CSV table of C-alpha atoms in Angstrom, one decimal:
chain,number,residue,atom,x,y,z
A,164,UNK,CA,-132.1,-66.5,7.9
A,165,UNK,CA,-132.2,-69.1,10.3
A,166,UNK,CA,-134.6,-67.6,12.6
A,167,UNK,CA,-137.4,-67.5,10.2
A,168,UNK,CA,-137.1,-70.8,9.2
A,169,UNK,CA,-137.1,-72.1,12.5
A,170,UNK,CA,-140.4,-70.9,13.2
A,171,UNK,CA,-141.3,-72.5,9.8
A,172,UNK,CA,-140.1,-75.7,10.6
A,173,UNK,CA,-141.9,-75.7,14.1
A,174,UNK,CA,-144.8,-75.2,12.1
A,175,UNK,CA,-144.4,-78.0,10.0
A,176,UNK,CA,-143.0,-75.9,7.2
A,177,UNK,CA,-140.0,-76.4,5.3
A,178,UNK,CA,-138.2,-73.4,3.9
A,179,UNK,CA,-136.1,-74.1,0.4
A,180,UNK,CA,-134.1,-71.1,-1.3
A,181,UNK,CA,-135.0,-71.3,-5.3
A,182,UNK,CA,-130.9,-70.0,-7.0
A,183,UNK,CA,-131.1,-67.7,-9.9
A,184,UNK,CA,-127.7,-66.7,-11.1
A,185,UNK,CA,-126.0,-64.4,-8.8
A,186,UNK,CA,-125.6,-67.1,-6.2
A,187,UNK,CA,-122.5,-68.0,-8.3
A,188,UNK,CA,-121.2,-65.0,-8.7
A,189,UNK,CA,-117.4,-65.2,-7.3
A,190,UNK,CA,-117.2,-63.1,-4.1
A,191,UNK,CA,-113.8,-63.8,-3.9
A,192,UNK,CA,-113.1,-67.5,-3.6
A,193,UNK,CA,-116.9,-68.1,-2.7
A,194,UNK,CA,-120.4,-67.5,-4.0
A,195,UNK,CA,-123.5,-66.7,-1.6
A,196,UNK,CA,-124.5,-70.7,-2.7
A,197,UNK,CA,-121.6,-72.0,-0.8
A,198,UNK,CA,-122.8,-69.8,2.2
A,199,UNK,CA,-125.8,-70.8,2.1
A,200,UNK,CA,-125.2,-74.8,1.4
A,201,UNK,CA,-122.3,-74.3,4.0
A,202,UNK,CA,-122.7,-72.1,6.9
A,203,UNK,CA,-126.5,-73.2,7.8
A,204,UNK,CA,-128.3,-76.8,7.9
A,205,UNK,CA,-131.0,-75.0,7.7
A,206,UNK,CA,-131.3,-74.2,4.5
A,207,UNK,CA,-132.9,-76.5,1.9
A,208,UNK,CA,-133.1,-75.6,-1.5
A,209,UNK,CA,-135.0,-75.7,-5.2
A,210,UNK,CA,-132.0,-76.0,-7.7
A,211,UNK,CA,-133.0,-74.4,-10.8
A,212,UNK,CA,-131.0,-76.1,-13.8
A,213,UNK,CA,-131.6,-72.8,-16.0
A,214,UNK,CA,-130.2,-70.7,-13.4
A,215,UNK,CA,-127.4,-72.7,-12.1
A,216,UNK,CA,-126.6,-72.8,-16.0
A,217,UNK,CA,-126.4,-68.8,-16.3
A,218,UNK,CA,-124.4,-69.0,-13.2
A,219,UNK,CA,-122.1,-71.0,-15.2
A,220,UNK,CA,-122.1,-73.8,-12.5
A,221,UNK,CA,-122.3,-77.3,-13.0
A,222,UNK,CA,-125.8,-79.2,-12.4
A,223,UNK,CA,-124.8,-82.4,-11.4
A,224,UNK,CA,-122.2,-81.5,-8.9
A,225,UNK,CA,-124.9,-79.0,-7.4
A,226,UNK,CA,-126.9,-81.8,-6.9
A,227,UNK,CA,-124.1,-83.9,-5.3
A,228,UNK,CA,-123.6,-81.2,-2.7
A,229,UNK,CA,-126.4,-80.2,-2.0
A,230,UNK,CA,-128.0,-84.1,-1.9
A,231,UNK,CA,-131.8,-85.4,-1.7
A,232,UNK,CA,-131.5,-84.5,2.3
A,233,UNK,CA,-131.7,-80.8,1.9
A,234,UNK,CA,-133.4,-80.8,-1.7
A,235,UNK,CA,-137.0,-82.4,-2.2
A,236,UNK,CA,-137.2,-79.9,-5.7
A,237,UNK,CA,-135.8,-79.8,-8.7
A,238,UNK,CA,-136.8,-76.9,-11.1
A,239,UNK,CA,-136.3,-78.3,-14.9
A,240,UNK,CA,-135.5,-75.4,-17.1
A,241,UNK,CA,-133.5,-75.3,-20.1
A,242,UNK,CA,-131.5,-72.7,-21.6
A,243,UNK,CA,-131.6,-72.1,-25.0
A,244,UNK,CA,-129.1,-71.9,-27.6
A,245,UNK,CA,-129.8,-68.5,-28.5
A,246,UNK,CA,-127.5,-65.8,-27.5
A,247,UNK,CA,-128.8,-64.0,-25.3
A,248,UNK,CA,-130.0,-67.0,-23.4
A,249,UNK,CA,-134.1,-67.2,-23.2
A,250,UNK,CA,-135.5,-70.2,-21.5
A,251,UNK,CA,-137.0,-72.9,-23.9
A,252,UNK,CA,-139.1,-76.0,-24.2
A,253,UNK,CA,-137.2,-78.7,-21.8
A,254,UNK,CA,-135.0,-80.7,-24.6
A,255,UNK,CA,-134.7,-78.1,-27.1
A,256,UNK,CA,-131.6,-76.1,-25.0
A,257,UNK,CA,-128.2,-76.8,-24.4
A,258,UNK,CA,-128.7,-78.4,-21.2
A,259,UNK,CA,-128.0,-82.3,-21.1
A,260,UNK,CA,-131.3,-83.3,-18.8
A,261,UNK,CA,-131.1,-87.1,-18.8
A,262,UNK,CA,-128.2,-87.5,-16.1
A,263,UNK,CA,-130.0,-84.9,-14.0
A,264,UNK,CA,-132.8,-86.9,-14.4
A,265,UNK,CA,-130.8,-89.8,-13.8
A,266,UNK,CA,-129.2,-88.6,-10.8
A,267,UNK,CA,-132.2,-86.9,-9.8
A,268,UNK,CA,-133.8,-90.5,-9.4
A,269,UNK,CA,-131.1,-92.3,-8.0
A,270,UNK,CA,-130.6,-90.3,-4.8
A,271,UNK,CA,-134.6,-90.2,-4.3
A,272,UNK,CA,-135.4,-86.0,-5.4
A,273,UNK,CA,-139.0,-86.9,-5.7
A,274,UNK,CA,-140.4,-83.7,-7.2
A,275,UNK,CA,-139.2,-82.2,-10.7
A,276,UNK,CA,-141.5,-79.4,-12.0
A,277,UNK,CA,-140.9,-77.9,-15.6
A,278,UNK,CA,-140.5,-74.2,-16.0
A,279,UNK,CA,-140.1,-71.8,-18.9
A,280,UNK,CA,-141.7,-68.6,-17.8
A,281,UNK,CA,-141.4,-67.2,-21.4
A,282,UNK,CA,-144.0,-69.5,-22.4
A,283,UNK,CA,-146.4,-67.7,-21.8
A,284,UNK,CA,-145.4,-64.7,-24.5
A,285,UNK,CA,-145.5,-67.5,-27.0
A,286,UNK,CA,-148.4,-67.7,-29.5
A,287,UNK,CA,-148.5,-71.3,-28.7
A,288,UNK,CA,-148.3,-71.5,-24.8
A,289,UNK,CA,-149.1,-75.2,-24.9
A,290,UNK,CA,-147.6,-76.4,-27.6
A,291,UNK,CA,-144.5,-75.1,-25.5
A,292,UNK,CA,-145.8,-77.2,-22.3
A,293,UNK,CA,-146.6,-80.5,-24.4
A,294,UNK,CA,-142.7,-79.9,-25.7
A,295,UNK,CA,-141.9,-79.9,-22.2
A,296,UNK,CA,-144.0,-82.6,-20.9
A,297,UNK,CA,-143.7,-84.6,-23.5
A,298,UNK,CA,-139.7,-84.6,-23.5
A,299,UNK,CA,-139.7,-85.3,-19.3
A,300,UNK,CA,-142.4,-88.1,-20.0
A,301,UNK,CA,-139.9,-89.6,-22.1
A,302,UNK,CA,-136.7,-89.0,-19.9
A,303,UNK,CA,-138.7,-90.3,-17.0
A,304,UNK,CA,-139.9,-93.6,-18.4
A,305,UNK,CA,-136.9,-94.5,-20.0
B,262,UNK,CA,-113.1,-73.8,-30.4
B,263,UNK,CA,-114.3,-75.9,-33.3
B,264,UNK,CA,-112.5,-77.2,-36.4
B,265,UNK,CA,-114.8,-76.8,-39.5
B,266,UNK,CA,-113.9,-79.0,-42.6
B,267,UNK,CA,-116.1,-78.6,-46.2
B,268,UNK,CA,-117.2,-81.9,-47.5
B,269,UNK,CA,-120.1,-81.9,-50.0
B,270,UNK,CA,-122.9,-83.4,-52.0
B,271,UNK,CA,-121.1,-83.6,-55.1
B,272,UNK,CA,-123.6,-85.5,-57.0
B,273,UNK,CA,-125.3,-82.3,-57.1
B,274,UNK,CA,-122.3,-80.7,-59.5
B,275,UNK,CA,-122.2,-83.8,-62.1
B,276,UNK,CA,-123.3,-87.5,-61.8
B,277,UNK,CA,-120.3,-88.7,-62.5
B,278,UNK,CA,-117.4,-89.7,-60.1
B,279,UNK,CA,-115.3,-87.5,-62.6
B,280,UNK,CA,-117.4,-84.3,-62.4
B,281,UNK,CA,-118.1,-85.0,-58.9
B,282,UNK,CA,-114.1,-84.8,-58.1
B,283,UNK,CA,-113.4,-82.1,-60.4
B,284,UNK,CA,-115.8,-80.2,-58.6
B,285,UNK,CA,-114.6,-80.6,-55.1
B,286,UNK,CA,-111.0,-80.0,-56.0
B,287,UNK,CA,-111.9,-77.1,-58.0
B,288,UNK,CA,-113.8,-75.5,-54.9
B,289,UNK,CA,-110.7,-76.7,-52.4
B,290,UNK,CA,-113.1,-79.3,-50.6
B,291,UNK,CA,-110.9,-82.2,-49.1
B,292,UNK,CA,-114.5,-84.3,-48.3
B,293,UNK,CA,-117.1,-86.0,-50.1
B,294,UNK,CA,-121.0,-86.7,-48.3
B,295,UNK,CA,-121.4,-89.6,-51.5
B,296,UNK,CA,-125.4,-90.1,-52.4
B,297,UNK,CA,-125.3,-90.7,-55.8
B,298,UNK,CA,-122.6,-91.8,-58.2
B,299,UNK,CA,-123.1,-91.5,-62.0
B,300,UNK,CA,-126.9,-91.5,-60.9
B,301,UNK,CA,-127.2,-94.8,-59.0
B,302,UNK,CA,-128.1,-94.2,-55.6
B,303,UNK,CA,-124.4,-95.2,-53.2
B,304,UNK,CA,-126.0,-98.5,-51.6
B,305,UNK,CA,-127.1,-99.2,-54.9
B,306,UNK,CA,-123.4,-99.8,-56.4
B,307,UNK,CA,-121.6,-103.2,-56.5
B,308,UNK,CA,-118.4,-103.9,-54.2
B,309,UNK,CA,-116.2,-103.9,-57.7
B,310,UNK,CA,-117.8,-100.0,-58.4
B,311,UNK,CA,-117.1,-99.1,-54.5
B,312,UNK,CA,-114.1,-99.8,-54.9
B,313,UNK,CA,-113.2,-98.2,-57.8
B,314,UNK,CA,-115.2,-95.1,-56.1
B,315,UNK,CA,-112.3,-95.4,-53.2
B,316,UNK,CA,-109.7,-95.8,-55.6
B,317,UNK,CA,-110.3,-92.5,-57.6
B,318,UNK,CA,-111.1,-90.7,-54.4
B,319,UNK,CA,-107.8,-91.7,-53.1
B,320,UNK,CA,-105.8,-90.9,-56.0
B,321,UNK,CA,-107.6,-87.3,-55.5
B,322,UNK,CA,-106.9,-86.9,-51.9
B,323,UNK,CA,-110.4,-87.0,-51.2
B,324,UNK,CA,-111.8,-88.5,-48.2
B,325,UNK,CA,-115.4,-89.7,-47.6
B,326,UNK,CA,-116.8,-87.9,-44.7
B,327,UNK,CA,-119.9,-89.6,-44.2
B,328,UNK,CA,-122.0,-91.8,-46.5
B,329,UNK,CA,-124.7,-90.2,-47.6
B,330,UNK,CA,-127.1,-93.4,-47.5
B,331,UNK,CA,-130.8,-93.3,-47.8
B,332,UNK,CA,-131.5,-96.0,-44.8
B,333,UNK,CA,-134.7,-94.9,-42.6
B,334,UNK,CA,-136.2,-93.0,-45.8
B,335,UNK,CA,-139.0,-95.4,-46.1
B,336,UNK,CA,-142.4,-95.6,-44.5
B,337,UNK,CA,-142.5,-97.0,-41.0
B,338,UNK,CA,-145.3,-99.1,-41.3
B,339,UNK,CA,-143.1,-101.4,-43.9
B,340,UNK,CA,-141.6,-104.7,-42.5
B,341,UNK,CA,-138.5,-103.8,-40.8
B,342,UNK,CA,-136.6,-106.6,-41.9
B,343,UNK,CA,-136.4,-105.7,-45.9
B,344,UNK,CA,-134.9,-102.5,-45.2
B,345,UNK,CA,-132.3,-104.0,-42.8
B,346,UNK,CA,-130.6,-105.4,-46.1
B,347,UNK,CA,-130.4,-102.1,-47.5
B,348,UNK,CA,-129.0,-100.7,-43.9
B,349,UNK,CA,-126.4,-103.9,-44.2
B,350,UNK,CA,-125.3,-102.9,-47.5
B,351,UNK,CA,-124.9,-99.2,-46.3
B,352,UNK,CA,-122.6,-100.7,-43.5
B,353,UNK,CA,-120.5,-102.4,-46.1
B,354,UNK,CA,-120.3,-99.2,-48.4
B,355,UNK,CA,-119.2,-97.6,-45.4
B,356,UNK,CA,-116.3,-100.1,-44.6
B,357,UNK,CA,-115.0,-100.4,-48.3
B,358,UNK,CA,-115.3,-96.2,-48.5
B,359,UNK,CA,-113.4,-96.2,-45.4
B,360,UNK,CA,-115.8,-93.8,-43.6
B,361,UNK,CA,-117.2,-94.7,-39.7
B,362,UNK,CA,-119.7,-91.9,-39.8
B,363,UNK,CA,-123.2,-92.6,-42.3
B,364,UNK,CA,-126.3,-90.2,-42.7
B,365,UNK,CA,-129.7,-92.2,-41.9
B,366,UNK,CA,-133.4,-90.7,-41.4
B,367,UNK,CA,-136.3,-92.0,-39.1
B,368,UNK,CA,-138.5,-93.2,-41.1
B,369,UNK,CA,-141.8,-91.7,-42.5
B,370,UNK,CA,-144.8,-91.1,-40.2
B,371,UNK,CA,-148.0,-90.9,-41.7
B,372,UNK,CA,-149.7,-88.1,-40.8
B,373,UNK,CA,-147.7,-86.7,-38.1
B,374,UNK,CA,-148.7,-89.6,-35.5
B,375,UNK,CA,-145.3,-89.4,-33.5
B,376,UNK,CA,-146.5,-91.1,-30.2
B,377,UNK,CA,-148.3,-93.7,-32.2
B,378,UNK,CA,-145.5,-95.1,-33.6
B,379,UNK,CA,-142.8,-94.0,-31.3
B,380,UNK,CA,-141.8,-97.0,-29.9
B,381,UNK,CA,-141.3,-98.5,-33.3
B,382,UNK,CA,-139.1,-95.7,-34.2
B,383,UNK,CA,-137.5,-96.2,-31.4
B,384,UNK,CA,-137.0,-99.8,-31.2
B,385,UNK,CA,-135.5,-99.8,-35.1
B,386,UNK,CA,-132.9,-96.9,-34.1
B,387,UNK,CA,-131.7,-99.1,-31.0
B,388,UNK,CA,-131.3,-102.3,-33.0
B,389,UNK,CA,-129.5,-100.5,-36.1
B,390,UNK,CA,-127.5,-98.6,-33.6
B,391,UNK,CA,-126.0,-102.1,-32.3
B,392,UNK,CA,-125.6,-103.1,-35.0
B,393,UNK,CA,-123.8,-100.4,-36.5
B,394,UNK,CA,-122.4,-99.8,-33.1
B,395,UNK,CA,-120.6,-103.7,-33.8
B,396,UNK,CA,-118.6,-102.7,-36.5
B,397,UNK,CA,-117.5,-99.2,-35.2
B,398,UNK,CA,-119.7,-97.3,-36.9
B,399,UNK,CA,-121.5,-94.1,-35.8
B,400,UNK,CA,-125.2,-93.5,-37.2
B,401,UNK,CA,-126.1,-90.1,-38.0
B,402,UNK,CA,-129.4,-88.8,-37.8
B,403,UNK,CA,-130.8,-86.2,-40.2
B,404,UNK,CA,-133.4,-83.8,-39.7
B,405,UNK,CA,-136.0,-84.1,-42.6
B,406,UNK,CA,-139.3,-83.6,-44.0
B,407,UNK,CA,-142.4,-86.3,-43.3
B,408,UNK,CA,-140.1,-88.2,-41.1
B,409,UNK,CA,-140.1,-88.9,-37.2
B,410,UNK,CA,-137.4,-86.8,-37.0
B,411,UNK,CA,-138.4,-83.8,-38.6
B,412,UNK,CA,-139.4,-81.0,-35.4
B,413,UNK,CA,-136.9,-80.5,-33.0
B,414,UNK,CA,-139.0,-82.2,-30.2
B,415,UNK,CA,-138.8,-85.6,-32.0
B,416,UNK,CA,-135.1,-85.0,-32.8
B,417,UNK,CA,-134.2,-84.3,-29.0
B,418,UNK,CA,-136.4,-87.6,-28.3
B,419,UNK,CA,-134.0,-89.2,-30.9
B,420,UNK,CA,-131.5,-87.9,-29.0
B,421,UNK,CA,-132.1,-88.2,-25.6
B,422,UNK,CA,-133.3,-91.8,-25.8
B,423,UNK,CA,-131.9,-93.8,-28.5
B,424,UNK,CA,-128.6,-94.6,-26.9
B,425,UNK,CA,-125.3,-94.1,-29.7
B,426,UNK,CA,-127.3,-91.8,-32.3
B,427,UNK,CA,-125.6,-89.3,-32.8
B,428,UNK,CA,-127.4,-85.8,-34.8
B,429,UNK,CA,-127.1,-84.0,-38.3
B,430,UNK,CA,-128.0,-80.9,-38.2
B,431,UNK,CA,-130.0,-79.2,-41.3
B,432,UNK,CA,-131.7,-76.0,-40.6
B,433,UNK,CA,-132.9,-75.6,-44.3
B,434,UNK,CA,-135.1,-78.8,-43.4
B,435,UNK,CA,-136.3,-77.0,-40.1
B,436,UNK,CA,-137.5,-74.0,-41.4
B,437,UNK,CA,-138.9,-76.0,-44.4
B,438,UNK,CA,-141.1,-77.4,-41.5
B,439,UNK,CA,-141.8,-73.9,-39.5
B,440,UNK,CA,-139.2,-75.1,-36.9
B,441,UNK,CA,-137.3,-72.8,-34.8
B,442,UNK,CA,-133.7,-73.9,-35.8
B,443,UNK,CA,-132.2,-72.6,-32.3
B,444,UNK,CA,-134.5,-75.3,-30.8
B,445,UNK,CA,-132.9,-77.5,-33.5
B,446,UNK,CA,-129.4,-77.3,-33.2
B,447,UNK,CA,-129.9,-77.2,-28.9
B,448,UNK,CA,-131.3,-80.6,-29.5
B,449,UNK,CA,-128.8,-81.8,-31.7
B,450,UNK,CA,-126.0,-81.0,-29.5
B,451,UNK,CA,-126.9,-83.4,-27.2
B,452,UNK,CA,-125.1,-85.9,-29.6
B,453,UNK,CA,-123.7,-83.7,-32.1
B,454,UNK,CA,-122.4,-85.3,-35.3
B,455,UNK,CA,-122.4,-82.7,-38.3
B,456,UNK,CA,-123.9,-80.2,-40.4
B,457,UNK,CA,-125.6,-80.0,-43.4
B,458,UNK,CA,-125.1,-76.5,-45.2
B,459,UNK,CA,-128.2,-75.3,-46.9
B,460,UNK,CA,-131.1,-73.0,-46.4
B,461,UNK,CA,-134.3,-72.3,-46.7
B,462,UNK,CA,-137.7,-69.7,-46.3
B,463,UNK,CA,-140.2,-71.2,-44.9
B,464,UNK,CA,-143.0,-68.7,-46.8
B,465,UNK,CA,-142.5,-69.7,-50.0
B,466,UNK,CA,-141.1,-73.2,-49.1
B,467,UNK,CA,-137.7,-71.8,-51.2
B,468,UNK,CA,-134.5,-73.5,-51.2
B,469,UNK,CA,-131.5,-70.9,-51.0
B,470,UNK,CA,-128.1,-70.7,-50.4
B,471,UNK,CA,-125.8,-70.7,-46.9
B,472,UNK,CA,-127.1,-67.2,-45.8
B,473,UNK,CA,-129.8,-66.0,-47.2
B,474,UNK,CA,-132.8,-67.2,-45.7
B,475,UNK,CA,-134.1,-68.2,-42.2
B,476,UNK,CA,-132.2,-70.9,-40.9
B,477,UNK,CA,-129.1,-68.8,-39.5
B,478,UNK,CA,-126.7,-70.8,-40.7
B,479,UNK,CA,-124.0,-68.5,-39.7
B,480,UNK,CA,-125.3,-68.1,-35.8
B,481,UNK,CA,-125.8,-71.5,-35.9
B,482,UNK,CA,-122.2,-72.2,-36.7
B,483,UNK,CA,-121.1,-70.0,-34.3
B,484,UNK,CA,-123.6,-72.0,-32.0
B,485,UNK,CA,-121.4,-75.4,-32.8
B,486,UNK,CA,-118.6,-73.7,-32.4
B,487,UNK,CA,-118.7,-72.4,-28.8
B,488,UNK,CA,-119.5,-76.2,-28.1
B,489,UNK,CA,-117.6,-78.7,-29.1
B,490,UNK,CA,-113.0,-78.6,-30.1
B,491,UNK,CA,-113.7,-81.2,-32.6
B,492,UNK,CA,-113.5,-81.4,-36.1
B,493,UNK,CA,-116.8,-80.8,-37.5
B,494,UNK,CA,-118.0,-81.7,-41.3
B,495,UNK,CA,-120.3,-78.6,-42.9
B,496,UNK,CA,-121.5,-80.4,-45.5
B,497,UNK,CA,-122.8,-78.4,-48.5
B,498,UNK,CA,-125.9,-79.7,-49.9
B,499,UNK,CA,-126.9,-76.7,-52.6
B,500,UNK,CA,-130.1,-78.0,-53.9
B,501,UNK,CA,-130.4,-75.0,-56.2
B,502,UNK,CA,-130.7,-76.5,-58.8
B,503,UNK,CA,-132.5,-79.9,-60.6
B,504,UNK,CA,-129.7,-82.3,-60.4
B,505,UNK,CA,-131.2,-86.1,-61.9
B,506,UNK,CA,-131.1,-87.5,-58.5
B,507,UNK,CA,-133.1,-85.2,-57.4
B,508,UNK,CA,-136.5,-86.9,-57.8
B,509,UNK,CA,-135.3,-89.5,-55.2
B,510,UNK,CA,-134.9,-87.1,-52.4
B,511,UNK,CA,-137.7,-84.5,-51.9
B,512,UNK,CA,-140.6,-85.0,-54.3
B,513,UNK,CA,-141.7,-81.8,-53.7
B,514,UNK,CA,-140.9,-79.2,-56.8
B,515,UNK,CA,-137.4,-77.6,-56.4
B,516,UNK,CA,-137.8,-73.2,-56.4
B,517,UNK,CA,-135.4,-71.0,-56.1
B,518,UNK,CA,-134.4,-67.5,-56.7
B,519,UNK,CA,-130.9,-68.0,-58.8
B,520,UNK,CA,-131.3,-69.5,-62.4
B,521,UNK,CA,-128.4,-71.7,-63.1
B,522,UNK,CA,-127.3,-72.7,-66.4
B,523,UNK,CA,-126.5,-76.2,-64.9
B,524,UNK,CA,-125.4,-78.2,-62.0
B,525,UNK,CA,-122.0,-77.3,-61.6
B,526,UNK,CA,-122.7,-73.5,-62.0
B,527,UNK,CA,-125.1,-74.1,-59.0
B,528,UNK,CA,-122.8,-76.4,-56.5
B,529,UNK,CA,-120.1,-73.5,-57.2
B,530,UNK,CA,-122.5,-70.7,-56.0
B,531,UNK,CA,-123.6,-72.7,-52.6
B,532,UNK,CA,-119.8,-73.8,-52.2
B,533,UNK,CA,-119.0,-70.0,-52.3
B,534,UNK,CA,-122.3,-68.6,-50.3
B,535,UNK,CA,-120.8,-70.8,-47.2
B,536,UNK,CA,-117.2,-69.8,-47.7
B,537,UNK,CA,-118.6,-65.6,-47.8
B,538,UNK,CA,-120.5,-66.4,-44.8
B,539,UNK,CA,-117.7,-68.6,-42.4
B,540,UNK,CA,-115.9,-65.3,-43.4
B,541,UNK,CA,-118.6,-63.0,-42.3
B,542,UNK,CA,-118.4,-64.9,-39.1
B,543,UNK,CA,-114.9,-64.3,-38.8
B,544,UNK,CA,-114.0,-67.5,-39.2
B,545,UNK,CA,-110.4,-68.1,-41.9
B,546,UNK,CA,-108.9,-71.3,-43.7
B,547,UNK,CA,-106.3,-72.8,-41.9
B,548,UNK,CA,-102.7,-74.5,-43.4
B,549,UNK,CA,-105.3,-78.1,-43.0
B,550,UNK,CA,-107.8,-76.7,-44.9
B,551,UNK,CA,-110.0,-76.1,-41.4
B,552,UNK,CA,-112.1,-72.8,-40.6
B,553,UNK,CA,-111.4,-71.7,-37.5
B,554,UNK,CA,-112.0,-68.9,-35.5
């Protein structure tokens, strides 16, 4: 991968990976996310809460390891209670957002961008974006 | 794996203390939610009639799980200050009940304005949370009708942001509301307390027992229980039937499918719609009088 992105960056580009949930899946006393955090510097990434949840992995210490360095992006998703696990309205899932938030802050991740993809299925699209927005408004200004 | 443990409203079998503990023992329930005592509302009663309320429990082997107080039932845009009396009273009913745990609502919004009076809801919850907070006590937040707190949005606000609130969880008040209760309880659980056991369809704005309508009480228990090893109060709350302090709580004209000759008859059938359904679930009484699964 490496080669690509260094054309990127010599154009000015950064490249980030965006996880879904078979990063984490054990390939024997690793997952392709410690490869890719681990055997290149190259590499920068999106963390996607949602997916890193599925994954069963821990937010916060992806964040820690993966630091504000090689991470400009956060995707906030949340994973609902349901059992099948649908994405949901930021707030209304099981994941705990204000220390990711929190975190997020303190080592300078500049961007977080809300996601629910499922949204748009909804009869109420927006109402499910204000949910969202409204909820990160709140855990931003606090 | 979660430890559930019955407690109940069981003002709605009788309105007496006497009715209220025959009831509980009769249905095996080691756990009182106390609202109403011979028809006086709990923060209405004197220290002498607390304590007498303690005393009988105790010689039953009943235990107060949480007080069921009516503090934050009152519109917000009434002074702040009067109602902290009643709050102060709650505390004390809660120390001489020997409970740490007391149900509390965010006060009435009119007409839905959340953001407009947000930061008053907010700034009310934070100082009763200190001050509870001071005497070891742990205010619990119930989802409800009309109040800041009744979509699940407001409730994760609630719980995101007001630091030491801690969440009831009623999904017959959800769907009451159109609410999805998934959405409910995953906003809950960021500071889970309890849950209240009752139901509801939205439709026909119908009360019915643990079950039968929308609010997937079951999967919702299930929900709770993948999450937290703690004990965990499911606190029936039949309203099947007219019970006097009924008029207090929900103004709105109690329906429901079941005819019950009177109170007891209906607390009986809500007790026993729960216990089919933990069952259902697979869940089984333990030796401690726990469900567990």
């Amino acid at each position: 991968m490496e080669e690509p992105i260094k054309k990127m960056n010599a154009e000015g580009r950064t490249f980030a990976y965006h996880n879904h949930a078979k990063e984490f899946i054990d390939l024997g006393g690793v997952c392709a996310m410690d490869i890719l955090i681990n055997e290149s510097d190259k590499i920068n990434f999106i963390l996607d809460t949602y997916w890193v949840r599925r994954g069963k992995s821990d937010n916060i210490k992806m964040i820690k390891r993966i630091g504000a360095a090689r991470m400009q992006n956060i995707h906030l998703k949340d994973l609902s209670v349901e059992p099948d696990g649908p994405e949901c309205p930021l707030g209304l899932g099981v994941i705990d957002f204000k220390p990711i938030v929190a975190l997020c802050d303190e080592l300078g991740i500049s961007n977080a961008l809300v996601e629910q993809d499922n949204a748009a299925l909804s009869d109420d699209s927006y109402g499910q974006m204000k949910i969202s927005y409204d909820n990160m408004h709140h855990l931003f200004e606090e | 794996m979660a430890k559930f443990i019955l407690s109940a409203f069981a003002d709605e079998a009788g309105d007496s203390l006497a009715e209220q503990i025959d009831a509980l023992k009769a249905n095996g329930i080691d756990y009182i939610e106390p609202r109403n005592i011979d028809g006086k509302g709990i923060i209405k009663l004197t220290k002498e009639e607390l304590e007498h309320v303690r005393s009988e429990l105790d010689k039953n082997g009943i235990r107060v799980g949480s007080l069921g107080s009516p503090v934050g039932k009152y519109p917000i845009d009434e002074p702040f200050e009067v109602h902290l009396e009643d709050f102060k009273k709650a505390l004390a009913a809660c120390d001489i009940l020997g409970t740490k745990k007391m149900r509390m609502f965010s006060f009435f919004i009119p007409e839905k304005k959340y953001e407009e009076y947000r930061d008053e809801v907010l700034r009310r919850l934070n100082v009763m949370v200190k001050i509870a907070n001071e005497r070891g006590i742990r205010l619990c937040h119930e989802n409800e009708s009309k109040i800041y707190g009744e979509y699940p949005k407001q409730v994760a606000d609630l719980m995101n942001n007001v630091d030491g609130l801690y969440g009831i969880f009623d999904a017959a008040n959800y769907r009451m509301g159109g609410a999805n209760v998934m959405n409910g309880i995953g906003a809950t659980l960021k500071n889970f307390a309890y849950m209240h056991i009752k139901d509801a369809i939205f439709d026909t704005k119908t009360i019915v027992p643990a079950g039968e309508g929308e609010g997937r009480v079951g999967d919702v228990i299930d929900v709770i229980n993948g999450f937290t090893d703690e004990e965990v109060y499911l606190t029936v709350e039949p309203h099947l039937h007219r019970f006097t302090a009924y008029k207090d709580i929900d103004e709105r004209e109690l329906k429901g499918k079941y005819q019950f000759k009177n109170n007891r008859e209906s607390f009986d059938f809500a007790v026993n719609a729960l216990k089919k359904l933990l069952k259902e679930h697979g869940y089984e009484r333990n030796g401690n009088n726990e469900w567990i699964k």
